[in-house]
CSV table of C-alpha atoms in Angstrom, one decimal:
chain,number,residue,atom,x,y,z
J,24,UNK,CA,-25.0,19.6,-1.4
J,25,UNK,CA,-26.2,17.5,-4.2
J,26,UNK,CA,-26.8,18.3,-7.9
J,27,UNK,CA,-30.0,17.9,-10.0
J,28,UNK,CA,-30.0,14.1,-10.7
J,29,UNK,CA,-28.6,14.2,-15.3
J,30,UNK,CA,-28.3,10.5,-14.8
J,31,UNK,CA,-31.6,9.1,-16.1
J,32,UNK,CA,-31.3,11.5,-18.9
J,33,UNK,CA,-28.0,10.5,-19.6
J,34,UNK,CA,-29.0,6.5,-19.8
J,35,UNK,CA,-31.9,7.4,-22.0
J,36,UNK,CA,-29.6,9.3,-24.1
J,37,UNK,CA,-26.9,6.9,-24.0
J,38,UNK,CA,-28.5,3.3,-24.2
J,39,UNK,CA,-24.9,1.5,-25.2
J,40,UNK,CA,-23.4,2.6,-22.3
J,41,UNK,CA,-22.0,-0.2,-20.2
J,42,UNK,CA,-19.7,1.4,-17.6
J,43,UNK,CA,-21.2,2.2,-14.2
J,44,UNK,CA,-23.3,5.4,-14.0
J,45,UNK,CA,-23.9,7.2,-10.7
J,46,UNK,CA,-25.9,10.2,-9.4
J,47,UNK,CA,-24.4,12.9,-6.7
J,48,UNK,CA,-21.5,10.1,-5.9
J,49,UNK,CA,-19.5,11.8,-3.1
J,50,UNK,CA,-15.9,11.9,-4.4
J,51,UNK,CA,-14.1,12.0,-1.4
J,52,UNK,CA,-13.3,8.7,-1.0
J,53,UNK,CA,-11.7,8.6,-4.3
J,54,UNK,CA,-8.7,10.9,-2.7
J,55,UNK,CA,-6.3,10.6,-0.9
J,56,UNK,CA,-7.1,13.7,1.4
J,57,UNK,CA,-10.6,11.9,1.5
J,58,UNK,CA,-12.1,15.6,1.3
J,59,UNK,CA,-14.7,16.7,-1.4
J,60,UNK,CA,-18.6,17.2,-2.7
J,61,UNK,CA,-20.2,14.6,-4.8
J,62,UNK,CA,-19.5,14.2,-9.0
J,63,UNK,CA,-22.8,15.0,-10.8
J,64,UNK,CA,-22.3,12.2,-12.3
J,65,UNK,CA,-19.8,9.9,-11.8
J,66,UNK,CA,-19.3,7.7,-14.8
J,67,UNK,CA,-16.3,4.5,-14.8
J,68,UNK,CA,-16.1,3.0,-18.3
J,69,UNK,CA,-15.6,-0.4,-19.3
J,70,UNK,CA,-13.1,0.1,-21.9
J,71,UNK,CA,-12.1,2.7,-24.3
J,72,UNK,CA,-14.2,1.9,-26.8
J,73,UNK,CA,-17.3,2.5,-23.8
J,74,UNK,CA,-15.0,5.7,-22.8
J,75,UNK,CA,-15.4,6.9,-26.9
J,76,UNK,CA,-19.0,6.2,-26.9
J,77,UNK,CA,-19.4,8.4,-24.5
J,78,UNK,CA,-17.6,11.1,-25.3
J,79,UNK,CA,-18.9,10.6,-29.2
J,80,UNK,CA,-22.5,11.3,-27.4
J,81,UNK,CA,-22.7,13.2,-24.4
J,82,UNK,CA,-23.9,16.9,-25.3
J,83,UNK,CA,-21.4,19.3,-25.2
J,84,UNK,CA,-22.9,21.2,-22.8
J,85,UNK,CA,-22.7,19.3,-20.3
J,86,UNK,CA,-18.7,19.4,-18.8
J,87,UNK,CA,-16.2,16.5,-18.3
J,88,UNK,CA,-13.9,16.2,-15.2
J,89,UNK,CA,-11.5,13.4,-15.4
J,90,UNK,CA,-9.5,12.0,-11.9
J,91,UNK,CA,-7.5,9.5,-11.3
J,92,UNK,CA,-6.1,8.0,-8.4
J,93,UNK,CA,-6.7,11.3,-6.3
J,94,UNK,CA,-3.3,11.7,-5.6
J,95,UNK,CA,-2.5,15.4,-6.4
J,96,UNK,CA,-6.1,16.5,-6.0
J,97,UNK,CA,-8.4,18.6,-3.6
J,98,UNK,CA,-12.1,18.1,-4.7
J,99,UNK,CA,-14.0,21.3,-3.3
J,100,UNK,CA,-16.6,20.5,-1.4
J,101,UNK,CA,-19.1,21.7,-3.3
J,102,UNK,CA,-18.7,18.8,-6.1
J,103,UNK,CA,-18.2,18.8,-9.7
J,104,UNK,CA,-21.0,19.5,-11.6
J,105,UNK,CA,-21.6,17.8,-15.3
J,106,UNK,CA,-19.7,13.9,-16.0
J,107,UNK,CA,-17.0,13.0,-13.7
J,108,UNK,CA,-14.6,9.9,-15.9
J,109,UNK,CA,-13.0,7.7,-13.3
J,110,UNK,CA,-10.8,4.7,-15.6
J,111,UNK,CA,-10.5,1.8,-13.5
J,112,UNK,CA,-9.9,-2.1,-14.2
J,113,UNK,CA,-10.4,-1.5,-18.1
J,114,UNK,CA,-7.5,0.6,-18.1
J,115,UNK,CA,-5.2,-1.0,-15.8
J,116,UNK,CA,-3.0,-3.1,-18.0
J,117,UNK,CA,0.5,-3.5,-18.0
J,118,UNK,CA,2.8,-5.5,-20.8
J,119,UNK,CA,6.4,-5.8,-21.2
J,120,UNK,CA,7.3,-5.7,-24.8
J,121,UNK,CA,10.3,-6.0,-26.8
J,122,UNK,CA,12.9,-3.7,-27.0
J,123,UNK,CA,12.9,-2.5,-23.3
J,124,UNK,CA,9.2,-0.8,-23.9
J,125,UNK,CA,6.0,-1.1,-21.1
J,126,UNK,CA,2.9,-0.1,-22.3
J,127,UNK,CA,0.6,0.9,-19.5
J,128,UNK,CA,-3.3,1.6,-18.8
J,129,UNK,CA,-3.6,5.4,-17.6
J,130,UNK,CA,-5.3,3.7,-14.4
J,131,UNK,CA,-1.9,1.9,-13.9
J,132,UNK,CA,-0.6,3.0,-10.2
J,133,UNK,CA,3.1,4.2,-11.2
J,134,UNK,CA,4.2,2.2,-8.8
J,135,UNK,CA,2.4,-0.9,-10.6
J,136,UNK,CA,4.5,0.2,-13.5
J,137,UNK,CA,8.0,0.7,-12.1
J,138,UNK,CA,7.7,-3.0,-10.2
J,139,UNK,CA,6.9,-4.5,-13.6
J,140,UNK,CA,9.9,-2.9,-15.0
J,141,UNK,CA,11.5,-4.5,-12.2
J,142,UNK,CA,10.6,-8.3,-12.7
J,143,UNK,CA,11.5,-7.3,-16.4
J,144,UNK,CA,15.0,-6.3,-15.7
J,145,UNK,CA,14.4,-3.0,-17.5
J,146,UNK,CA,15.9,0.5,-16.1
J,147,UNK,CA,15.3,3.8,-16.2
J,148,UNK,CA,11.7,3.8,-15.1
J,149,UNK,CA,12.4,2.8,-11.3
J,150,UNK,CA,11.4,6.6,-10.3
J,151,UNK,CA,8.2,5.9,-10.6
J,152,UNK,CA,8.0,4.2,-7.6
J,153,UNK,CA,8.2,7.5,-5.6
J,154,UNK,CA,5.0,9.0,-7.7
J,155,UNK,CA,1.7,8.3,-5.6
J,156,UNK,CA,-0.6,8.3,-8.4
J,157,UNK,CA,-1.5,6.8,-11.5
J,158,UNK,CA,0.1,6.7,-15.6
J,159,UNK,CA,-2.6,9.4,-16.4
J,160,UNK,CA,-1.4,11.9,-14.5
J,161,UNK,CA,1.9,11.4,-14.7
J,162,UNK,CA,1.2,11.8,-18.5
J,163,UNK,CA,-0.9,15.3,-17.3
J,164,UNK,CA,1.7,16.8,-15.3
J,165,UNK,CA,4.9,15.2,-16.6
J,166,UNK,CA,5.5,13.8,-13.2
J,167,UNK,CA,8.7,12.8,-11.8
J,168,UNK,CA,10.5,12.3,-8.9
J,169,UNK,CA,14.2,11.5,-8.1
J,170,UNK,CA,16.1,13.5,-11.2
J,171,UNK,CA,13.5,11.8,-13.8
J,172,UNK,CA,10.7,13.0,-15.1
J,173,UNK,CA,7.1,11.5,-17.6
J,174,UNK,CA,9.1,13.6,-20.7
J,175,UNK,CA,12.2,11.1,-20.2
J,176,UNK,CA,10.4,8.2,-20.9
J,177,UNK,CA,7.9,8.4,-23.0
J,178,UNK,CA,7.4,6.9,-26.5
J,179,UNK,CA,3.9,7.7,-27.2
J,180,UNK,CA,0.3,8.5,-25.4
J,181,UNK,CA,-3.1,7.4,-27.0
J,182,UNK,CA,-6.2,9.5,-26.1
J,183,UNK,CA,-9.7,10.3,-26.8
J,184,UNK,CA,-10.7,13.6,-27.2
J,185,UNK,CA,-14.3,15.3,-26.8
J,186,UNK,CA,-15.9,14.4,-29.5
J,187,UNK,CA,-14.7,11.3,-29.2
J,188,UNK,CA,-11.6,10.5,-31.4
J,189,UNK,CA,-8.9,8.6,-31.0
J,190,UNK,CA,-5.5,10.6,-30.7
J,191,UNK,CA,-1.9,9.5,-30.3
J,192,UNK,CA,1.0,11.6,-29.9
J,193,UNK,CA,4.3,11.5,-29.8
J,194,UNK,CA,6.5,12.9,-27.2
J,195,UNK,CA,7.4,15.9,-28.7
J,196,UNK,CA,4.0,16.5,-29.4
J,197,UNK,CA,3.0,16.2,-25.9
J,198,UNK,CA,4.1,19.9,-25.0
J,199,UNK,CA,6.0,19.0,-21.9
J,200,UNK,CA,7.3,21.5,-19.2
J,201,UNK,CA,7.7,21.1,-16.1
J,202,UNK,CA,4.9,19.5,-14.0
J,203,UNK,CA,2.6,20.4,-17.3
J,204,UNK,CA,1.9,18.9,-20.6
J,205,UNK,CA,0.6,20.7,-23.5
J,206,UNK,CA,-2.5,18.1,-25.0
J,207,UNK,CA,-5.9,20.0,-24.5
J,208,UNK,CA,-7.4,19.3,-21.2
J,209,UNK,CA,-10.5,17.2,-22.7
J,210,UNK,CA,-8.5,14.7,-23.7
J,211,UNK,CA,-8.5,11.9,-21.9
J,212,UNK,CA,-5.3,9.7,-21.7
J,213,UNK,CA,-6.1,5.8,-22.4
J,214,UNK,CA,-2.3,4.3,-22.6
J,215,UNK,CA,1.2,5.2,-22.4
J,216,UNK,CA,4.4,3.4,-24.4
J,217,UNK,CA,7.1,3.8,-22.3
J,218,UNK,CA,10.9,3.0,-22.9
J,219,UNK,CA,13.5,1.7,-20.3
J,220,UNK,CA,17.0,0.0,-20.6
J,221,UNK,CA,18.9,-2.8,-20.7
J,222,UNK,CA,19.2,-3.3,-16.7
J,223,UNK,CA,20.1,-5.5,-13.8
J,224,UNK,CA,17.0,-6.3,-11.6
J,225,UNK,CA,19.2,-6.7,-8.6
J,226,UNK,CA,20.1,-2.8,-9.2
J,227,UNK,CA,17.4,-1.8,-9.9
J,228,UNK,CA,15.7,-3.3,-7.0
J,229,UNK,CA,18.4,-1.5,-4.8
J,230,UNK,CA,17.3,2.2,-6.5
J,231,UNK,CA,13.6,1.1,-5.8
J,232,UNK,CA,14.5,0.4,-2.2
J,233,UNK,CA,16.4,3.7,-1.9
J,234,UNK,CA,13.8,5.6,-3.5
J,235,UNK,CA,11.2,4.1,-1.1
J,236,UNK,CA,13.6,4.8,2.3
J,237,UNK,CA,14.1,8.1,1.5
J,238,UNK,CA,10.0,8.6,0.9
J,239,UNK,CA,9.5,7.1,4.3
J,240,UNK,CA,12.4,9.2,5.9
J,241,UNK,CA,11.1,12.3,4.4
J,242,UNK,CA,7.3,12.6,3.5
J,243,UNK,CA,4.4,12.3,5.5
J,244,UNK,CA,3.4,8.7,3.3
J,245,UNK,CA,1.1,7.6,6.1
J,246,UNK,CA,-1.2,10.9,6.2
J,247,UNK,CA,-3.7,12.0,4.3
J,248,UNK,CA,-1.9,14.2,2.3
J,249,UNK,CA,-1.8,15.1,-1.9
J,250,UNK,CA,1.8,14.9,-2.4
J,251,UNK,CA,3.7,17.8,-3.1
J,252,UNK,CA,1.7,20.9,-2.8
J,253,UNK,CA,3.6,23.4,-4.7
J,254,UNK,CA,5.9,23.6,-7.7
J,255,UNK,CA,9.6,24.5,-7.1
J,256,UNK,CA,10.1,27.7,-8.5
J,257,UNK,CA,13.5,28.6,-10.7
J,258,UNK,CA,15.9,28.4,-8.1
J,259,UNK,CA,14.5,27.3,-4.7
J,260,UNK,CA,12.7,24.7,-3.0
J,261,UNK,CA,9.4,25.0,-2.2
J,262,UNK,CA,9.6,23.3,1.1
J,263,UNK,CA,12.4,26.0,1.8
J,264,UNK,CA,10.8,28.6,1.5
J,265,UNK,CA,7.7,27.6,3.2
J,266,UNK,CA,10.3,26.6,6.2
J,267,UNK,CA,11.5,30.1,6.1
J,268,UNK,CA,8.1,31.8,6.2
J,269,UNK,CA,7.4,29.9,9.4
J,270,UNK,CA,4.6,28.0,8.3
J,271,UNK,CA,5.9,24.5,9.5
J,272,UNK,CA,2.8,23.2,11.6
J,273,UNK,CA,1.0,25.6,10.7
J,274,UNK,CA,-2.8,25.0,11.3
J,275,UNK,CA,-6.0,25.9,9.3
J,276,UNK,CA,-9.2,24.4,10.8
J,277,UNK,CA,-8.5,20.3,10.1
J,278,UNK,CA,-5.7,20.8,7.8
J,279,UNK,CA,-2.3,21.1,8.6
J,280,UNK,CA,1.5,22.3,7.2
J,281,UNK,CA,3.1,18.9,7.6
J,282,UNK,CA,6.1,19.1,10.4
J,283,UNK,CA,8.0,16.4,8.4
J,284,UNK,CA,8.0,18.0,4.6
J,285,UNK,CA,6.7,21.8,4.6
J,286,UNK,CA,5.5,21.3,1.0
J,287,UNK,CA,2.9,18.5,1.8
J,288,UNK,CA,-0.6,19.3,3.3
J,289,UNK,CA,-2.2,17.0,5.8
J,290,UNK,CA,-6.1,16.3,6.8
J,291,UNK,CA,-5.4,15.6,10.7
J,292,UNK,CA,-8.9,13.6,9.9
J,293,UNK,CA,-11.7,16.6,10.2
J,294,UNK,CA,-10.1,18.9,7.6
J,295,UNK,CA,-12.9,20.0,4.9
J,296,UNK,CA,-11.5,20.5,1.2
J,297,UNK,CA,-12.1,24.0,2.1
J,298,UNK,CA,-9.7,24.2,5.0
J,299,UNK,CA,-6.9,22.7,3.3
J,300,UNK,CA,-7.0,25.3,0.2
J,301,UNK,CA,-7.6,27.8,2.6
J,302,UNK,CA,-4.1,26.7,4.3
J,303,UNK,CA,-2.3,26.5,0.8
J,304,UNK,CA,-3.4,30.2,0.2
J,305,UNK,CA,-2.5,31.3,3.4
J,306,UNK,CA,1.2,29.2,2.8
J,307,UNK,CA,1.3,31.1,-0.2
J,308,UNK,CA,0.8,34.6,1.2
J,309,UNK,CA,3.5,34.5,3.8
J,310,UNK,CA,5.9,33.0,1.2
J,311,UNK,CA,5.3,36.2,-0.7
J,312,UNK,CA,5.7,38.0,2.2
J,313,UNK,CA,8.6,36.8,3.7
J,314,UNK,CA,10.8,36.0,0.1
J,315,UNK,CA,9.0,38.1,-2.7
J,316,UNK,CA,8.7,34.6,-4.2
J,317,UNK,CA,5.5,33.6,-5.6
J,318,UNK,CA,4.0,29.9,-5.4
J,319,UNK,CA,2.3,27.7,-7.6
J,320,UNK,CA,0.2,25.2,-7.0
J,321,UNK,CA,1.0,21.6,-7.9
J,322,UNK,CA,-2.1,19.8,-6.3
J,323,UNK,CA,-5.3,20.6,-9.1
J,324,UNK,CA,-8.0,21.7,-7.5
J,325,UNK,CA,-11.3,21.4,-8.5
J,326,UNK,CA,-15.0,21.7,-8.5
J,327,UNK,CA,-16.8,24.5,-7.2
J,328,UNK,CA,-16.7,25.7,-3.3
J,329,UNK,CA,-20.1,25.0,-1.2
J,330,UNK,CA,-22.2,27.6,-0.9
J,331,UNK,CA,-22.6,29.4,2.8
């Protein structure tokens, strides 16, 4: 499927641009289940101030998608019609500054983050070496891992919104919950401030390894897989209560209930974006049935499915 090609218009429209522009750019290898249709158009900015020219510009009727490192995503195989944002080397910073603070690019891997906390002797922010993904959507989904979550470190976020101005707010005004933040959803998220501890890198470095073993030991890290497919709900474990439904190894065209976590998905290497909601949905039904116990999704999914 491809979409009708906005990207001349959009150039024309847009002369200052200087990020990359591309037509019906198939997204899939931009995730890590390496499923999904093509972005209408995929745009990567320079910089912010390319991101707010854009933004400041583009007509409102056409939509904006934002991803990031793919992590926690199923793109439907149909694509994503109107502007896909990818931030890249613009917004990939990181600097230690005083006072035990980091400020990081959104296109910062977390992991990136938590090993220059490490060579700073700064604590407190090693979790984010088990989040496979990038500052901007741990800023989206409060992400955490290990007893620590996005809400528990964070000083500030900057922004641009839709019409392209520059936002910053504060962590209380960040609306977090869990796995969710409150900040519109056309915002997109330019830089955190983040604040660690006093620490000793030696400890530190022995948390980090811990965390790390314990991925290794326990998630499928070597698949191609999203990360944890559903929130826990109040009380239980999601992985639980998929276990107890019976749906370890359980199998839906190229997609599969991984046998070593039962809350991570898996594309055995032929799954279609497709399959592996499909699976999700069908994990989600016989939760319900078996436990009265209703999942929600933690991957996002988007786009639109392909037509038949």
């Amino acid at each position: 499927m491809t979409f009708p090609d906005i990207v001349p218009d959009l150039k024309t429209k847009l002369p200052q641009l200087r990020g990359r522009l591309l037509a019906n750019q198939r997204l899939a290898e931009f995730t890590w289940f390496r499923v999904g249709g093509p972005a209408q158009a995929l745009f990567m900015p320079e910089d912010e101030d390319d991101l707010t020219y854009l933004l400041a510009n583009l007509p409102r009727e056409i939509p904006v998608t934002v991803i990031g490192l793919g992590s926690n995503l199923i793109v439907r195989d149909g694509g994503i019609a109107g502007v896909v944002i990818r931030l890249g080397r613009g917004f990939n910073r990181i600097k230690v500054e005083a006072g035990q603070r980091v400020r990081a690019g959104t296109a910062a891997p977390d992991q990136q983050v938590a090993k220059a906390t490490l060579e700073a002797g700064i604590a407190g922010l090693a979790f984010l070496r088990g989040i496979p993904g990038a500052i901007g959507g741990a800023l989206r989904m409060n992400g955490g891992a290990y007893g620590r979550e996005t809400k528990d470190i964070l000083i500030a976020a900057r922004g641009i919104d839709r019409a392209g101005n520059v936002r910053v707010y504060t962590n209380a005004e960040m609306g977090f919950s869990y796995r969710h933040c409150g900040v519109p959803d056309d915002v997109v998220f330019t830089e955190a401030l983040l604040q660690g501890d006093p620490g000793d890198s030696a400890l530190i470095a022995a948390e980090m390894d811990k965390i790390t073993q314990a991925r290794e030991a326990t998630q499928p890290v070597k698949s191609r897989t999203g990360g944890s497919t559903f929130k826990n709900p109040d009380g239980h474990k999601a992985w639980q209560l998929i276990d107890a439904a019976g749906c370890r190894g359980l199998a839906v065209g190229g997609a599969e209930v991984s046998g070593l976590h039962c809350n991570f998905l898996i594309n055995l290497g032929n799954a279609t974006a497709a399959d592996i909601e499909a699976l999700g949905e069908e994990v989600r039904r016989r939760v319900q049935a078996h436990s009265g116990v209703t999942l929600e999704w933690e991957i996002k999914r988007i786009g639109v499915q392909r037509a038949a």
